[in-house]
Amino acid sequence: MDGYSPAAAAIIERIVSFLGKKELGICKALNKTWLTLVTIQSARNIDCHIIQLPLQIAYYRRKRLLTTVRSLTIDLGYVDGYLSVPAYERRIDDATALLKGLPATIRHLKLHIPETRSVLSNSEIHFGSMALCKLLGALPHLTTLDLADCPIALLDSAAGSQLSAIRGLKKVRWFSLGRNDLSSAATLCRLVSANHQTITTLYGRSDVTDRTLQVLCAAPKLQYLDASGSSISDDALLGLVHACGSTLHDLVLSDCTRLTKRSISHLLPEALPRLASLDLYNVMVTTDTYQGLFNARTRWPYLRDLKLKAAIPHTSPRHDSLVNDDILESIGQNCPRLVSLRLFGCHGITDNGLSSILGNLGYLRELVVMHSASEPIPAASRGSTASATIPVETLPSLPTPVGNSNNNNDFWADTPSLPRNALSQQQISQTQHNLSLVSPPSTAPSSPLISEDDAPRSENSQRIFTSRALHRGVRSRRFNLLNLDMEYDSVCAEHLAKLSHLHVLCGRMITRHAKSLIESQFPKCKMMVWNID
């Protein structure tokens, strides 16, 4: 491909946008055509500080590259002591005035403040807000606005009015630094309302509200939505899925504490036929909800990224909040194009469930299955009014009141927040004597209300995966990241040595022989393992 035809030049420009500095240097050395195309592509973005922007524009004008500029990456950080206050303001005014006279139309704007502190000075807030407001006013034809690396303190009333005046935005990344409030959420809602006909991507995070979702229901092109950490309700999410489910590709609902089974159970392939990424990290759902999403009747043909972690409701027993082997078996059979799978707090997964994932998914590149061993599993008694039972080794150091021996299964009776001085010295001595007579969990008789499968497991039991999880082999040969609570032995190393490449390997334990096998096969692999046996 010589690049002289318009089609060839367009293809080369598209390829060059994904290359790094080293690859771009190689492309420049091919011939003059490639040198010209790579230079033009490299000049499409101006990345500098707001004070240096006039100098950059003058440089691009001298090189006759101003017509190629399409995006700006501006640093709004305040340089203390560099200029006086009037001179600093004049520099900002000069930069924005030059932007208005550019022959090219700027489509993409990214603003950031490096090394942002939790508390900004008055000068930083003043000049940052001023630069934000003037840049938004000078670029009315934006299609992409990235404010994710800016603190929310820069958003004032003037900047809010400028944001509401922008039309034609397609991608919006909202503020993620600092504590957002009702004013920032209202500003985001107005911005979405003004661009609901064209918006395709919204990373609103905690500022997404029910009102914002109601506005998005009228967005015909919505594909990506990040509402992580927001307080959206079940009704708002159901309305959005009903209106825009056919176009949604990515849906991030992590840490949405108000969402329950009533809305999550409707996130089915029939409602979201094109969904490629689903994030349900730390959402208040239970095992039956996951089984409704992933079973033999639900097939996700385009799902590529899945992240699950069930938050444990205070009103629900612990065993109702687990991702178990049946769910993993369904994921392995009904999500054929899954590339990244991340599961956290998975106390219900054994070697069999992990084996179904490794043996069935051929496109898998990233696999993270963590048991969260810092939280012991209390065994819930079925058919009983008690909510949980805590193993003896996890009892708090503070004693519980004596004289209520029938309340052994009461979790709140064993909370360490009970004041020690609330008990008499005689009660403390008697309680310590009673606890010393209790035998360890391994030798104590099991409760008739709790089966052996529901009994609490220690950290050294099935919480650590073994080589039995690889008895079906590893179907995918291109793993980049493998993070498992596993004890890697020689059998595991032999299976992993068949991969084409492995970048990161994390686990609980690895033998020295397995470590040498993996290092010989993948010399650049980063191994982060707790113990080496």
Coordinates of C-alpha atoms in Angstrom, one line a residue:
M1 CA 0.0 0.0 0.0
D2 CA 1.7 3.2 -1.2
G3 CA -1.0 5.6 0.3
Y4 CA -1.5 7.7 -2.9
S5 CA -5.2 6.8 -3.3
P6 CA -7.7 8.5 -1.0
A7 CA -9.0 5.1 0.2
A8 CA -5.5 4.0 1.1
A9 CA -4.7 7.3 2.9
A10 CA -7.9 7.0 4.9
I11 CA -7.0 3.4 6.0
I12 CA -3.5 4.5 6.9
E13 CA -4.8 7.4 9.0
R14 CA -7.1 5.0 10.8
I15 CA -4.3 2.5 11.6
V16 CA -1.9 5.2 12.7
S17 CA -4.3 6.4 15.4
F18 CA -3.8 3.2 17.3
L19 CA 0.1 3.1 17.2
G20 CA 2.6 4.1 19.8
K21 CA 5.6 6.4 19.5
K22 CA 7.9 3.5 18.6
E23 CA 5.6 2.2 15.8
L24 CA 5.1 5.8 14.5
G25 CA 8.9 6.2 14.2
I26 CA 9.1 3.0 12.1
C27 CA 6.2 4.2 9.9
K28 CA 7.8 7.5 9.2
A29 CA 10.9 5.8 7.9
L30 CA 9.0 3.9 5.2
N31 CA 8.6 6.6 2.5
K32 CA 7.5 10.2 2.1
T33 CA 3.8 9.3 1.9
W34 CA 3.8 7.5 5.2
L35 CA 5.9 10.3 6.7
T36 CA 3.3 12.9 5.7
L37 CA 0.3 10.8 6.9
V38 CA 1.9 10.0 10.2
T39 CA 2.8 13.7 10.7
I40 CA -0.7 14.8 10.0
Q41 CA -2.2 12.2 12.3
S42 CA 0.3 13.1 15.1
A43 CA -0.7 16.8 14.7
R44 CA -4.4 16.2 15.1
N45 CA -4.2 16.6 18.9
I46 CA -2.6 19.6 20.8
D47 CA -1.6 18.6 24.3
C48 CA -0.2 21.4 26.4
H49 CA -0.9 23.7 29.4
I50 CA -3.5 26.5 29.0
I51 CA -0.7 29.1 29.3
Q52 CA 1.3 27.5 26.5
L53 CA -1.6 27.1 24.1
P54 CA -0.9 30.4 22.2
L55 CA 2.7 29.2 21.6
Q56 CA 1.5 25.8 20.4
I57 CA -1.0 27.4 18.0
A58 CA 1.7 29.7 16.6
Y59 CA 4.0 26.6 16.1
Y60 CA 1.2 24.8 14.2
R61 CA 0.5 27.8 12.1
R62 CA 4.1 28.1 11.1
K63 CA 4.2 24.4 10.2
R64 CA 0.9 24.8 8.3
L65 CA -0.8 22.1 10.4
L66 CA -3.6 24.1 11.9
T67 CA -6.2 22.6 9.5
T68 CA -5.4 19.1 10.8
V69 CA -6.2 19.9 14.5
R70 CA -9.3 18.0 15.7
S71 CA -8.8 17.6 19.5
L72 CA -7.3 19.5 22.5
T73 CA -5.9 18.1 25.7
I74 CA -5.5 21.0 28.1
D75 CA -3.9 21.2 31.5
L76 CA -5.7 23.6 33.7
G77 CA -3.3 23.4 36.7
Y78 CA -2.3 26.7 38.3
V79 CA 1.4 27.6 38.1
D80 CA 2.0 29.5 41.3
G81 CA 4.4 32.4 41.0
Y82 CA 4.8 32.1 37.2
L83 CA 2.7 35.2 36.3
S84 CA 0.8 37.9 38.1
V85 CA -3.0 37.6 38.4
P86 CA -3.8 40.1 35.5
A87 CA -1.1 38.5 33.3
Y88 CA -2.4 35.0 34.0
E89 CA -6.0 36.1 33.1
R90 CA -4.7 37.7 29.9
R91 CA -3.0 34.5 28.8
I92 CA -6.2 32.6 29.3
D93 CA -8.1 35.2 27.3
D94 CA -5.5 35.1 24.5
A95 CA -5.7 31.3 24.3
T96 CA -9.5 31.2 24.0
A97 CA -9.5 34.1 21.5
L98 CA -7.1 32.2 19.2
L99 CA -9.3 29.1 19.4
K100 CA -12.2 31.0 18.1
G101 CA -10.2 32.0 15.0
L102 CA -8.9 28.5 14.1
P103 CA -9.6 27.4 10.5
A104 CA -10.3 23.8 11.8
T105 CA -13.2 22.8 13.9
I106 CA -12.2 21.3 17.3
R107 CA -14.4 18.2 18.0
H108 CA -12.7 16.7 21.1
L109 CA -11.8 18.4 24.3
K110 CA -10.1 16.8 27.3
L111 CA -9.4 18.9 30.4
H112 CA -7.3 17.7 33.4
I113 CA -5.4 18.9 36.4
P114 CA -2.4 16.7 37.3
E115 CA -1.9 15.5 40.9
T116 CA -5.1 17.0 42.1
R117 CA -5.3 17.4 45.8
S118 CA -8.4 16.9 47.9
V119 CA -8.5 20.6 48.8
L120 CA -7.7 23.2 46.1
S121 CA -6.5 26.7 46.9
N122 CA -8.6 29.7 46.0
S123 CA -6.2 30.6 43.1
E124 CA -6.5 27.1 41.6
I125 CA -10.3 27.1 41.8
H126 CA -10.5 30.6 40.4
F127 CA -8.2 30.2 37.4
G128 CA -9.4 26.7 36.7
S129 CA -13.1 27.7 36.6
M130 CA -12.2 30.7 34.5
A131 CA -10.3 28.6 31.9
L132 CA -13.1 25.9 31.9
C133 CA -15.8 28.5 31.2
K134 CA -13.9 30.3 28.5
L135 CA -12.8 27.1 26.7
L136 CA -16.4 25.8 26.6
G137 CA -17.5 29.2 25.2
A138 CA -14.9 29.2 22.5
L139 CA -15.7 25.6 21.3
P140 CA -19.4 25.4 20.5
H141 CA -19.1 22.4 18.1
L142 CA -17.7 19.8 20.4
T143 CA -18.7 16.2 20.0
T144 CA -16.6 14.7 22.9
L145 CA -16.1 16.3 26.3
D146 CA -13.8 14.7 28.9
L147 CA -13.9 16.2 32.4
A148 CA -13.1 13.0 34.3
D149 CA -9.7 14.2 35.5
C150 CA -10.9 17.6 36.8
P151 CA -12.1 18.3 40.3
I152 CA -15.8 19.1 40.8
A153 CA -14.8 22.4 42.5
L154 CA -14.2 23.9 39.0
L155 CA -17.9 23.7 38.2
D156 CA -19.5 27.0 39.0
S157 CA -22.6 28.7 37.7
A158 CA -20.9 30.3 34.7
A159 CA -19.4 27.0 33.6
G160 CA -22.7 25.3 34.1
S161 CA -24.5 27.7 31.8
Q162 CA -21.8 27.2 29.2
L163 CA -22.3 23.4 29.4
S164 CA -26.0 23.7 29.0
A165 CA -25.5 25.8 25.8
I166 CA -23.5 23.1 24.0
R167 CA -25.3 21.2 21.3
G168 CA -24.3 18.0 19.4
L169 CA -22.3 16.2 22.1
K170 CA -21.9 12.5 21.6
K171 CA -19.5 11.4 24.4
V172 CA -19.5 12.9 27.9
R173 CA -17.1 11.9 30.7
W174 CA -18.3 13.8 33.8
F175 CA -16.3 14.9 36.9
S176 CA -15.0 12.1 39.0
L177 CA -12.7 13.9 41.4
G178 CA -14.0 15.4 44.6
R179 CA -17.4 15.2 46.3
N180 CA -20.3 15.8 43.9
D181 CA -23.4 17.5 45.1
L182 CA -27.0 18.3 43.8
S183 CA -25.8 21.2 41.7
S184 CA -23.4 19.1 39.7
A185 CA -26.1 16.4 39.2
A186 CA -28.6 19.1 38.0
T187 CA -26.0 20.5 35.6
L188 CA -25.4 17.0 34.2
C189 CA -29.1 16.5 33.7
R190 CA -29.4 19.8 31.8
L191 CA -26.4 18.9 29.6
V192 CA -27.9 15.5 28.8
S193 CA -31.3 17.1 28.1
A194 CA -29.7 19.5 25.6
N195 CA -27.9 16.7 23.8
H196 CA -30.3 13.8 24.1
Q197 CA -30.7 13.4 20.4
T198 CA -27.0 12.9 19.7
I199 CA -25.5 11.4 22.9
T200 CA -24.1 7.9 22.6
T201 CA -21.8 7.7 25.6
L202 CA -22.3 9.0 29.2
Y203 CA -19.9 8.4 32.0
G204 CA -21.9 10.2 34.7
R205 CA -21.0 8.0 37.7
S206 CA -22.5 9.2 40.9
D207 CA -24.2 12.3 39.4
V208 CA -26.6 10.2 37.4
T209 CA -30.1 10.5 38.9
D210 CA -33.5 9.2 38.2
R211 CA -34.3 12.5 36.3
T212 CA -31.2 11.9 34.1
L213 CA -32.3 8.4 33.2
Q214 CA -35.8 9.7 32.3
V215 CA -34.1 12.2 29.9
L216 CA -32.0 9.4 28.5
C217 CA -35.1 7.4 27.7
A218 CA -35.6 9.8 24.8
A219 CA -32.0 9.2 23.5
P220 CA -32.2 7.0 20.4
K221 CA -28.5 6.4 20.1
L222 CA -27.4 5.7 23.7
Q223 CA -24.8 2.9 23.8
Y224 CA -22.7 3.3 26.9
L225 CA -23.8 4.3 30.3
D226 CA -21.8 4.4 33.5
A227 CA -23.9 5.1 36.6
S228 CA -21.5 3.6 39.2
G229 CA -22.0 4.9 42.7
S230 CA -25.3 6.6 41.9
S231 CA -28.6 6.5 43.7
I232 CA -30.8 5.5 40.8
S233 CA -33.9 3.5 41.7
D234 CA -35.4 0.4 40.2
D235 CA -38.2 2.2 38.4
A236 CA -35.7 4.5 36.6
L237 CA -33.5 1.7 35.5
L238 CA -36.5 -0.4 34.2
G239 CA -37.7 2.6 32.2
L240 CA -34.3 3.1 30.6
V241 CA -33.9 -0.6 29.8
H242 CA -37.4 -0.6 28.2
A243 CA -36.7 2.5 26.1
C244 CA -33.0 2.1 25.1
G245 CA -32.3 -1.6 25.8
S246 CA -32.0 -2.4 22.1
T247 CA -29.1 0.0 21.6
L248 CA -27.1 -0.4 24.9
H249 CA -23.7 -2.0 24.6
D250 CA -22.1 -1.2 28.0
L251 CA -23.9 -0.9 31.3
V252 CA -22.0 -0.1 34.5
L253 CA -24.1 -0.3 37.7
S254 CA -21.4 -0.9 40.3
D255 CA -22.1 0.4 43.9
C256 CA -25.7 1.3 43.0
T257 CA -27.0 0.6 46.5
R258 CA -30.7 1.3 45.8
L259 CA -31.0 -1.3 43.0
T260 CA -32.6 -4.6 44.0
K261 CA -33.8 -7.8 42.5
R262 CA -36.8 -6.1 41.0
S263 CA -34.8 -4.3 38.3
I264 CA -31.6 -6.5 38.1
S265 CA -33.7 -9.5 37.2
H266 CA -35.0 -7.8 34.1
L267 CA -31.5 -7.4 32.6
L268 CA -32.0 -10.3 30.3
P269 CA -30.8 -10.9 26.7
E270 CA -34.4 -10.2 25.4
A271 CA -34.2 -6.7 26.8
L272 CA -30.5 -6.1 26.1
P273 CA -29.8 -8.0 22.9
R274 CA -26.6 -6.1 22.0
L275 CA -25.1 -5.9 25.5
A276 CA -21.3 -6.4 25.5
S277 CA -20.3 -5.3 29.0
L278 CA -22.1 -5.6 32.3
D279 CA -20.8 -4.5 35.7
L280 CA -22.8 -5.5 38.8
Y281 CA -20.1 -5.0 41.4
N282 CA -21.4 -4.6 44.9
V283 CA -25.1 -4.6 44.0
M284 CA -27.7 -5.8 46.5
V285 CA -28.8 -9.0 44.7
T286 CA -28.9 -12.6 45.8
T287 CA -28.1 -16.0 44.3
D288 CA -31.5 -16.5 42.7
T289 CA -31.2 -13.2 40.8
Y290 CA -27.9 -14.3 39.3
Q291 CA -29.4 -17.6 38.4
G292 CA -32.2 -15.7 36.6
L293 CA -29.6 -13.8 34.6
F294 CA -27.4 -16.8 33.8
N295 CA -29.1 -20.1 33.3
A296 CA -29.7 -22.7 30.5
R297 CA -32.4 -20.5 28.9
T298 CA -30.5 -17.2 28.8
R299 CA -27.9 -16.9 26.1
W300 CA -25.7 -13.8 25.8
P301 CA -24.2 -14.0 22.3
Y302 CA -22.3 -10.6 22.4
L303 CA -21.3 -10.3 26.1
R304 CA -17.5 -9.7 26.4
D305 CA -17.0 -8.2 29.8
L306 CA -18.7 -9.3 33.0
K307 CA -18.0 -8.2 36.6
L308 CA -20.0 -9.5 39.6
K309 CA -19.8 -9.1 43.3
A310 CA -23.0 -9.5 45.4
A311 CA -23.3 -7.1 48.2
I312 CA -24.6 -8.9 51.3
P313 CA -27.9 -7.5 52.6
H314 CA -28.2 -7.2 56.3
T315 CA -31.6 -8.8 56.2
S316 CA -30.4 -11.9 54.2
P317 CA -28.3 -14.9 55.3
R318 CA -24.8 -15.1 53.9
H319 CA -25.5 -18.2 51.7
D320 CA -28.1 -16.2 49.7
S321 CA -25.5 -13.8 48.4
L322 CA -23.1 -16.2 46.7
V323 CA -22.0 -16.8 43.1
N324 CA -22.0 -20.6 42.9
D325 CA -20.9 -23.4 40.5
D326 CA -24.3 -23.6 38.7
I327 CA -24.0 -19.9 37.7
L328 CA -20.4 -20.4 36.4
E329 CA -21.6 -23.5 34.5
S330 CA -24.2 -21.4 32.8
I331 CA -21.8 -18.6 32.1
G332 CA -19.4 -21.0 30.5
Q333 CA -22.1 -22.4 28.2
N334 CA -24.1 -19.3 27.4
C335 CA -21.5 -16.6 27.1
P336 CA -19.3 -17.9 24.2
R337 CA -17.6 -14.6 23.5
L338 CA -16.6 -13.6 27.0
V339 CA -13.2 -12.0 27.1
S340 CA -13.0 -10.6 30.7
L341 CA -14.6 -12.2 33.7
R342 CA -14.1 -10.7 37.2
L343 CA -15.8 -12.3 40.2
F344 CA -15.3 -11.1 43.8
G345 CA -16.5 -12.5 47.1
C346 CA -17.2 -15.8 45.5
H347 CA -17.4 -18.1 48.5
G348 CA -19.7 -20.5 46.7
I349 CA -17.3 -21.4 43.9
T350 CA -15.3 -24.6 44.0
D351 CA -12.9 -26.3 41.6
N352 CA -15.8 -27.6 39.5
G353 CA -17.2 -24.2 38.8
L354 CA -13.8 -22.8 37.9
S355 CA -13.1 -25.8 35.7
S356 CA -16.3 -25.1 33.6
I357 CA -15.1 -21.5 33.0
L358 CA -11.5 -22.5 32.0
G359 CA -12.7 -25.4 29.9
N360 CA -15.5 -23.8 27.9
L361 CA -14.6 -20.1 27.2
G362 CA -12.2 -20.0 24.3
Y363 CA -11.9 -16.2 24.0
L364 CA -11.2 -15.5 27.6
R365 CA -8.2 -13.1 28.2
E366 CA -8.7 -12.0 31.8
L367 CA -10.0 -14.1 34.7
V368 CA -10.2 -12.9 38.3
V369 CA -11.9 -15.1 40.9
M370 CA -11.4 -13.9 44.5
H371 CA -12.8 -15.5 47.6
S372 CA -12.4 -12.4 49.8
A373 CA -10.9 -14.5 52.6
S374 CA -10.9 -11.5 55.0
E375 CA -14.7 -12.1 55.5
P376 CA -15.5 -15.5 57.1
I377 CA -18.6 -17.3 55.9
P378 CA -21.2 -17.6 58.6
A379 CA -23.5 -20.6 58.2
A380 CA -27.2 -19.8 58.0
S381 CA -29.6 -22.1 59.7
R382 CA -32.4 -23.1 57.4
G383 CA -35.8 -22.9 58.9
S384 CA -34.6 -20.9 61.9
T385 CA -35.2 -17.4 62.9
A386 CA -31.5 -16.8 63.6
S387 CA -29.6 -15.0 60.8
A388 CA -26.0 -16.3 61.1
T389 CA -23.6 -18.3 63.1
I390 CA -20.0 -17.1 63.6
P391 CA -17.2 -19.7 63.9
V392 CA -15.4 -19.8 67.3
E393 CA -12.1 -18.6 65.9
T394 CA -13.7 -15.4 64.6
L395 CA -15.4 -14.4 67.8
P396 CA -14.6 -10.9 68.9
S397 CA -12.1 -10.3 71.7
L398 CA -14.8 -8.5 73.9
P399 CA -17.0 -10.9 75.8
T400 CA -20.7 -11.2 75.5
P401 CA -23.2 -11.0 78.3
V402 CA -23.7 -14.1 80.4
G403 CA -27.2 -15.4 81.2
N404 CA -28.5 -15.5 77.6
S405 CA -27.1 -18.9 76.6
N406 CA -30.0 -19.6 74.2
N407 CA -28.9 -16.7 71.9
N408 CA -25.7 -18.3 70.6
N409 CA -26.8 -17.7 67.0
D410 CA -27.5 -14.0 67.4
F411 CA -24.9 -12.1 65.3
W412 CA -25.6 -8.7 66.9
A413 CA -25.0 -10.1 70.4
D414 CA -21.4 -10.7 69.4
T415 CA -20.6 -7.3 67.9
P416 CA -17.3 -5.8 69.2
S417 CA -19.0 -2.5 69.7
L418 CA -20.3 -3.6 73.1
P419 CA -18.6 -1.6 75.9
R420 CA -16.4 -3.7 78.2
N421 CA -17.3 -1.7 81.3
A422 CA -20.9 -2.7 80.8
L423 CA -20.1 -6.1 82.4
S424 CA -19.1 -6.8 85.9
Q425 CA -15.7 -8.4 86.6
Q426 CA -17.4 -11.6 87.8
Q427 CA -19.3 -11.9 84.5
I428 CA -16.2 -11.3 82.5
S429 CA -14.3 -14.0 84.3
Q430 CA -17.2 -16.4 84.0
T431 CA -17.4 -15.7 80.2
Q432 CA -13.7 -16.2 79.6
H433 CA -13.9 -19.5 81.5
N434 CA -16.8 -20.6 79.3
L435 CA -15.0 -19.7 76.1
S436 CA -11.9 -21.6 77.2
L437 CA -14.0 -24.7 77.5
V438 CA -15.3 -24.5 73.9
S439 CA -13.6 -27.0 71.6
P440 CA -12.3 -25.9 68.1
P441 CA -14.7 -25.9 65.2
S442 CA -13.0 -28.9 63.6
T443 CA -13.8 -31.2 66.5
A444 CA -17.1 -29.7 67.8
P445 CA -20.3 -31.6 66.9
S446 CA -22.2 -30.0 64.1
S447 CA -25.6 -28.4 64.7
P448 CA -28.6 -30.4 63.7
L449 CA -30.0 -27.3 61.9
I450 CA -26.9 -26.9 59.7
S451 CA -25.7 -29.4 57.1
E452 CA -22.1 -30.1 56.4
D453 CA -22.3 -28.3 53.1
D454 CA -23.4 -25.1 54.9
A455 CA -20.9 -25.4 57.7
P456 CA -18.3 -22.6 57.8
R457 CA -15.0 -23.2 56.1
S458 CA -11.6 -22.0 57.2
E459 CA -9.2 -20.2 55.0
N460 CA -7.2 -23.3 54.3
S461 CA -10.1 -25.4 53.0
Q462 CA -11.9 -25.2 49.6
R463 CA -11.3 -21.4 49.5
I464 CA -8.0 -22.2 47.7
F465 CA -8.5 -23.6 44.3
T466 CA -6.4 -26.7 43.4
S467 CA -5.2 -28.4 40.2
R468 CA -8.5 -30.2 40.0
A469 CA -9.9 -27.0 38.5
L470 CA -7.8 -27.6 35.4
H471 CA -8.9 -31.2 34.8
R472 CA -10.8 -30.0 31.6
G473 CA -7.8 -28.0 30.5
V474 CA -7.6 -24.4 29.5
R475 CA -9.5 -23.7 26.2
S476 CA -8.3 -20.2 25.8
R477 CA -4.6 -19.9 24.7
R478 CA -4.2 -16.1 25.0
F479 CA -4.6 -15.3 28.7
N480 CA -3.2 -11.8 29.7
L481 CA -4.3 -11.8 33.4
L482 CA -5.0 -14.8 35.6
N483 CA -5.8 -13.9 39.2
L484 CA -7.2 -16.8 41.2
D485 CA -7.2 -17.9 44.9
M486 CA -5.2 -21.0 43.7
E487 CA -2.4 -23.2 44.9
Y488 CA -0.3 -23.5 41.7
D489 CA 1.5 -26.8 41.6
S490 CA 3.3 -28.7 38.8
V491 CA 0.1 -29.9 37.2
C492 CA -1.2 -26.3 37.0
A493 CA 2.1 -25.1 35.6
E494 CA 2.0 -27.8 32.8
H495 CA -1.5 -26.5 31.8
L496 CA -0.5 -22.9 31.9
A497 CA 2.7 -23.6 29.9
K498 CA 0.5 -24.4 26.9
L499 CA -0.7 -20.8 26.7
S500 CA 0.7 -18.6 24.0
H501 CA 1.5 -15.8 26.4
L502 CA 0.8 -14.8 30.0
H503 CA 1.4 -11.3 31.3
V504 CA 0.2 -11.4 34.9
L505 CA -0.3 -14.4 37.2
C506 CA -1.7 -13.9 40.8
G507 CA -2.5 -16.5 43.4
R508 CA -2.4 -17.7 46.9
M509 CA 0.5 -20.2 46.7
I510 CA 3.0 -21.6 44.2
T511 CA 5.6 -24.4 44.4
R512 CA 9.1 -23.7 43.4
H513 CA 9.0 -26.2 40.5
A514 CA 5.8 -24.6 39.1
K515 CA 7.4 -21.2 39.4
S516 CA 10.5 -22.3 37.4
L517 CA 8.3 -23.9 34.7
I518 CA 6.2 -20.7 34.3
E519 CA 9.3 -18.5 34.3
S520 CA 11.0 -20.6 31.6
Q521 CA 7.9 -20.4 29.4
F522 CA 7.0 -16.8 30.1
P523 CA 10.1 -14.9 31.1
K524 CA 8.3 -11.5 31.1
C525 CA 5.3 -12.7 33.2
K526 CA 4.8 -10.8 36.4
M527 CA 3.9 -13.3 39.2
M528 CA 2.3 -11.9 42.3
V529 CA 1.8 -14.9 44.6
W530 CA 1.5 -14.7 48.4
N531 CA 3.6 -17.8 49.4
I532 CA 6.2 -19.9 47.6
D533 CA 6.4 -23.5 48.9

